CSV table of C-alpha atoms in Angstrom, one decimal:
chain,number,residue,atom,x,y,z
A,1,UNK,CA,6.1,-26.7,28.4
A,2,UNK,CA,2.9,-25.8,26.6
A,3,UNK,CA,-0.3,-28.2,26.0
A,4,UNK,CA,1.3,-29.3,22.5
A,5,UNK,CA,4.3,-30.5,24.5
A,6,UNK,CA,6.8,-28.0,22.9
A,7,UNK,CA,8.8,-26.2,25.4
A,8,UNK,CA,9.2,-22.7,23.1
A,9,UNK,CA,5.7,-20.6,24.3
A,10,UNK,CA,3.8,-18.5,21.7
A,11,UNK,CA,4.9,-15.3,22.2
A,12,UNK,CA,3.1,-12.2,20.8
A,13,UNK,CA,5.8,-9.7,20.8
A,14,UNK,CA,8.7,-10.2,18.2
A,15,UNK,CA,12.3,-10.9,19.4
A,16,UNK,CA,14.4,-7.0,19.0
A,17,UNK,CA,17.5,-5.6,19.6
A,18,UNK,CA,17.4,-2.0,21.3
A,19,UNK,CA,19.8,0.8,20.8
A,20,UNK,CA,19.0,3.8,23.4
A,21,UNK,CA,21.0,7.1,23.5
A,22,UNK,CA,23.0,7.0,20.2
A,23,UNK,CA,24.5,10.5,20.6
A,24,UNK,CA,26.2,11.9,17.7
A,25,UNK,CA,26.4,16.1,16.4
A,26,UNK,CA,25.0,16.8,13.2
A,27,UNK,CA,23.7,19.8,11.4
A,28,UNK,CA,19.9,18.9,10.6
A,29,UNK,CA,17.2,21.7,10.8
A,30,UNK,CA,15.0,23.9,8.4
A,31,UNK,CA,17.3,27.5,10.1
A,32,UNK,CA,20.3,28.5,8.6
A,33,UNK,CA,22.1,28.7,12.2
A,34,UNK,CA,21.1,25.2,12.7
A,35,UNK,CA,22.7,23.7,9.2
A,36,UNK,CA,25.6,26.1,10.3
A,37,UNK,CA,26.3,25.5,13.8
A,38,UNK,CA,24.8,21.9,14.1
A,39,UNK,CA,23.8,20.7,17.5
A,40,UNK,CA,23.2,17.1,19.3
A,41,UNK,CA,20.6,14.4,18.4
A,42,UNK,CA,19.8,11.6,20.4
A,43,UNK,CA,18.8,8.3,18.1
A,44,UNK,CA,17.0,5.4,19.9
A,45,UNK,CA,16.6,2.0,17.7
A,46,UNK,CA,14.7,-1.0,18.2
A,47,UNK,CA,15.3,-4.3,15.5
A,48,UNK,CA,12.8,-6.7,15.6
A,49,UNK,CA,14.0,-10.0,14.1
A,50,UNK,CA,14.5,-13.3,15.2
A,51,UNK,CA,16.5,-14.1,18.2
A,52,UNK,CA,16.1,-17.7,18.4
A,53,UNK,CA,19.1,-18.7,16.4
A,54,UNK,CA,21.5,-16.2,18.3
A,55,UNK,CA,20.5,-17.4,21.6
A,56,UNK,CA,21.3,-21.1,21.0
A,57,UNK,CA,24.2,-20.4,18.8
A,58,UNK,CA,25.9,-18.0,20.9
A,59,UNK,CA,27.4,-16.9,17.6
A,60,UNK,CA,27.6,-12.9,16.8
A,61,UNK,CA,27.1,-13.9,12.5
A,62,UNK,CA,24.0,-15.4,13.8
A,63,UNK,CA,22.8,-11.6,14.6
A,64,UNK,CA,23.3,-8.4,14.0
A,65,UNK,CA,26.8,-6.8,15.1
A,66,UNK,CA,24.8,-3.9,17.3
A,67,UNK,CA,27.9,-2.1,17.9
A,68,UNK,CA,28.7,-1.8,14.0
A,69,UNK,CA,25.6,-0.6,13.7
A,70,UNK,CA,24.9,2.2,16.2
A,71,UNK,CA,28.6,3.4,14.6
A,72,UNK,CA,26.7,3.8,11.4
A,73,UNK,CA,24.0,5.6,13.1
A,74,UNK,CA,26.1,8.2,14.1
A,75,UNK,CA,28.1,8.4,10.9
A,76,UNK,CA,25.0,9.4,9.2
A,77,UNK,CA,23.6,12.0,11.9
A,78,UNK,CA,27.3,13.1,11.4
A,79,UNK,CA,27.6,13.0,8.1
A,80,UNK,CA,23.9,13.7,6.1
A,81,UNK,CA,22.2,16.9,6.5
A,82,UNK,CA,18.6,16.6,6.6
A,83,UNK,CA,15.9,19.4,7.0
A,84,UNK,CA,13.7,17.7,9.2
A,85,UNK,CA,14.5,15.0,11.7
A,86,UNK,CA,11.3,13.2,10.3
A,87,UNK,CA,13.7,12.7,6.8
A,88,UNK,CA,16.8,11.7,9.0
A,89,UNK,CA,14.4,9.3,11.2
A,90,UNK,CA,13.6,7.8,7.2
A,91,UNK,CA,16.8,7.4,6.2
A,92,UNK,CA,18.0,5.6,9.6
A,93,UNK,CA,14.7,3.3,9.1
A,94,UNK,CA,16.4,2.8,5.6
A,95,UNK,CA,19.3,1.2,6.7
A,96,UNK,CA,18.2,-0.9,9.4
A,97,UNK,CA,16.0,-2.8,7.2
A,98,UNK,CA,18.8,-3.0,4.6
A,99,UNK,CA,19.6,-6.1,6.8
A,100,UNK,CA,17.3,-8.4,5.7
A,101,UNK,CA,17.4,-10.2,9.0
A,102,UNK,CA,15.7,-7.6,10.4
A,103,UNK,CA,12.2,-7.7,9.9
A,104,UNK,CA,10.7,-3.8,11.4
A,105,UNK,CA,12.7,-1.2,12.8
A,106,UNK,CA,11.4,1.6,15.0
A,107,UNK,CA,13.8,4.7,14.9
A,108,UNK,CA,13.2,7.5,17.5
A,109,UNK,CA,15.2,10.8,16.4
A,110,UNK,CA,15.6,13.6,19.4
A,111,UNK,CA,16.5,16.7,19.0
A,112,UNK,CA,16.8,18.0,22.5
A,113,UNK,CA,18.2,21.8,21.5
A,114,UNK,CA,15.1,22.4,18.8
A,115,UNK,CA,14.6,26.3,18.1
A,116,UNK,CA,11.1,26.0,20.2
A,117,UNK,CA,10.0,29.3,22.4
A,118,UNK,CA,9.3,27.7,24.9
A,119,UNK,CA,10.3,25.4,27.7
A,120,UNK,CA,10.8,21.8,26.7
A,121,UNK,CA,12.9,18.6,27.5
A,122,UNK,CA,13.0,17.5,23.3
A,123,UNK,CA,11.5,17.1,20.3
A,124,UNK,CA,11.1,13.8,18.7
A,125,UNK,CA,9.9,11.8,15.9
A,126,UNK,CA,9.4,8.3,15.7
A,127,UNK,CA,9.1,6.1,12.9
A,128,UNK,CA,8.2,2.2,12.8
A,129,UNK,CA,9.1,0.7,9.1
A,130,UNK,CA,8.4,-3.4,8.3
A,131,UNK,CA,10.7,-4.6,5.3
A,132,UNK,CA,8.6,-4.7,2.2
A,133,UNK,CA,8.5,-9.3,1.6
């Protein structure tokens, strides 16, 4: 219990939801070979909204359906075509704050076969979008 007698603690990190590894082919990139051929991306999403309600409740309407949504994620690297992973990491951003239960969404876009000349685990962007209240 805190001083005011409450037993919920300030806390100053929001509640989220965290996707990590959403593996799906799609054919993003600037080179003709790589709109061609396509290759794999790696998305990683965190939602931050309110968690509260969902832990009490025990209730999937009371959150969001994390499954549904990391399919949607990998429709779109699947299905969109995107010159740079900075305008696919965007357009994920997009429609995790088209919830409006979610309140920020961090999207993390790999792209661990990147034409680069040298050696290198991956390349990746990452965004962090608040919905616009």
């Amino acid at each position: 219990m805190t001083a005011s007698g409450s037993a919920h603690a300030h806390r100053d990190e929001p509640d989220r939801i965290e996707l990590r590894g959403i593996r799906a082919f799609g054919r993003h990139g600037v080179l003709a070979h790589e709109r061609r051929d396509g290759q794999p991306f790696v998305v990683d999403v965190t939602l931050e909204r309110e968690l509260a309600t969902p832990a009490r409740s025990d209730a999937l309407e009371d959150t969001v359906d994390y499954g549904a949504f990391a399919q949607q994620v990998a429709e779109v690297v699947a299905r969109t075509r995107f010159d740079l992973i900075e305008a696919l990491a965007g357009h994920l951003a997009e429609l995790a704050l088209a919830d409006p239960s979610v309140d920020a969404a961090t999207v993390r876009v790999a792209k661990p076969h990147a034409p680069v000349s040298v050696e290198f685990d991956e390349v990746a962007v990452v965004l962090h979008r608040k919905q616009a209240r």
